[in-house]
Amino acid sequence: MATYVEAVRGSHSMDKSITLPPDEIFRNLENAKRFAIDIGGSLTKLAYYSTVQHKVAKVRSFDHAAKVSFQQESDGEPLYEISVQEEITARLHFIKFENTYIETCLDFIKDHLVNTETKVIKATGGGAYKFKDLIEKKLKLKVDKEDEMSCLIKGCNFVLKNIPHEVFVYAKHGDSEFRFQNTHPDIFPYLLVNIGSGVSIVKVEAEDRFERIGGSSIGGGTFWGLGALLTKTKRFDELLQLASRGQHTSVDMLVKDIYGGAYGCLGLTGDLIASSFGKSATAEKEFSKEDMAKSLLHMISNDIGQLACLYARLHNLSRVYFGGFFIRGHPVTMHTITYSINYFTKGEVQALFLRHEGYLGAIGAFLKGAEEDNPNQYCWGENYAGSSGLLSVSPELNPMQRERSGTFDMLEMDRLERQLVNLPLLQDSSSYIPDTVDLTEDTLAREYWLCCFEEALDGVVKRAIASQKDQPEAAERAEKFRQKYRDKLQTLRHQPFAYGSLTVRSLLDTREHCLNEFNFPDPYSKIKQKENDLALKSYQRVLKTLEELSWEQRQIALVRGLLAGNVFDWGAKAVSDVLESDPEFGFEKAKQQLQERPWLVDTYNQWIERLKGPPHKCALFFVDNSGMDIILGVFPFVRELLSRGTEVVLASNSGPALNDVTNGELQILTERIAAMDPAIQASLSEDRLTLVQSGSSSPCLDLSRLDKVLATVVRERGTDLVVIEGMGRAIHTNYYAALSCESLKLAVIKNSWLADRLGGKIFSVVFKYEVPSIIQGHH
């Protein structure tokens, strides 16, 4: 990317011979289906929809000759076959660049656009008029103009619904300047304060219902215009830069300048601005450009802040989003607006900003042109591999850093195959936060995990190449993956907030996205296959041992089995080292590794007492790893629940991540276990054991983004117990998740740093049985 940017910067004549590296910026143009463009005063935002062909690993059960008992099958024959298939999915691309590049970009699009279906380009923004002829001439497409405000609202609704870490509050002096908020499941109603040249205040009540309820002619244009008169500086960003260095108190008259201190009985503090520019009328001195710019910025921000508060109060709205050219992620502006809102509402209303604020118009214009196959029918997820993250090109950045953040900014979103919704059993979905530690705010933890993922990179690359031995170019793709993921880790080191809150989950997800990008859909598929085959051979032996125990002994043995199975996790370096060096490391050895009771977190006694009571109606079990974990750990445990008369729903990943068992694999494993185990066979045929996909392709678990089918099953079956297993799902995420029914969170800690943090050692055990307070009263 940099090469192109430098080439352009070096040649101000906009030389036509410049070529953009297409795979870097306009990705997938050859499959582009529809375009929209939003041209503002200085930035062009382009949106298009493309289809992406990528590889997915599918599993298919071998058609074993019927009636052959499991024991007789030849040992050498694997349980299922893995085939890699091509799949086509939809992707949305959004690109932002400076208007100076518009000709080069249009030329580039024209040269690479093989698709002729597209006849129209939707356009919005002031520049849509200015550049209409240019676009029509270059692209041979008809420009269809759309209303700016309705595009803005449409775009805003879309990002609020589809990007979990879209919204942030700005805290200049906080540990992390950006504090990301969970988007409330119901995004309406809200107030949008759009600050362009002037200010528009819009109340949004539903997808297509909004109303401009007010505004002001004093906005970004006022700051620019008056600023230019006062400082002779013609550029908007330069004005902001001046303001960031200024002292408004030398120009503004404060309360203490009038009263010698605070005005107590009116509750006014001494350093409050009593009159913007008040000192310039009487003082005989020259004022610096910096001070005047700062005073002007305060005056306009305070004015907008007060207006926003009055409208929020008038319409009883607590969510107020700020956007528009004036904001654009500029720290100085966000800080003054935040301060002003905080002051006028006495902290009751927070100023909220959007991470992809600059794209709202383009997204909206795009959606307007896409009504025939409406993207709103689907859920979308941000693709970290193809997005540049929150790189606010702020005036405070020194020129070197600005160069690095580049002139192009990208957002990519992939269509998810299923609708994602909240788990109905969350106690309060609006305050649910999946992640246990926010690395954006915790510097020590951040440094540790970034290093951890960097160190694991060699192993991941090796594993990726090994998973595609038959493909000579796999090594080259794996190298590209390494480069890309390492770059992402570097970005996050400098800007932890680039993709919203930085968490272990987002680091894992980014890695999965980058692996997919270079066609490594499931690097662990062969390992999983081998481990599943191995574990199945011990299944009946494990059951036999359990059946010989008394009830009490069996319960603890089942839990220990579940925990021992959870040790087999290739995602943990300490474990993958053992598994690599000692192929004989088996289920019994894993049990010996476990911490003795009392465990690090140990509510086992309460669990046993509960088991002596009436059976649960239905248990939802979020499973973790393939092999020993699912077959020798989870199934015996589930079998015990079933024998008590509890229905069980097994939720597994929809797509691959590390060595986690996927829904496709679990279907085959369950079939095979049922062939050896009449109890499982009966539960399946009576529909008391059900397999559902979770909608996730991550080693972690976000209970606010689960497959809609799963949510329906949970409701219909009256689920009253949730079991969450594994370090990713029960420690990195959901450790503090509050559910409205009983829950069991259990994991073995396979990372010494994390164990240390929680006050334990490696292979410490967390067994956390929780009963929500509402239920406690009934017992």
Coordinates of C-alpha atoms in Angstrom, one line a residue, residues 638-639 642-643 646 648 677-690 717:
V638 CA -23.6 -35.9 28.8
R639 CA -24.6 -39.6 29.0
L642 CA -29.3 -38.0 29.9
S643 CA -29.7 -41.0 32.3
T646 CA -32.2 -34.3 31.3
V648 CA -29.1 -32.2 26.2
D677 CA -23.5 -47.1 22.8
P678 CA -27.2 -48.0 23.0
A679 CA -27.8 -45.2 25.5
I680 CA -26.7 -42.5 23.1
Q681 CA -28.5 -44.2 20.2
A682 CA -31.8 -44.1 22.2
S683 CA -31.3 -40.5 23.2
L684 CA -30.8 -39.5 19.6
S685 CA -33.8 -41.4 18.3
E686 CA -36.0 -40.0 21.1
D687 CA -34.7 -36.5 20.3
R688 CA -33.4 -36.0 23.8
L689 CA -29.9 -35.4 22.5
T690 CA -29.7 -32.7 19.9
R717 CA -36.8 -26.8 25.4

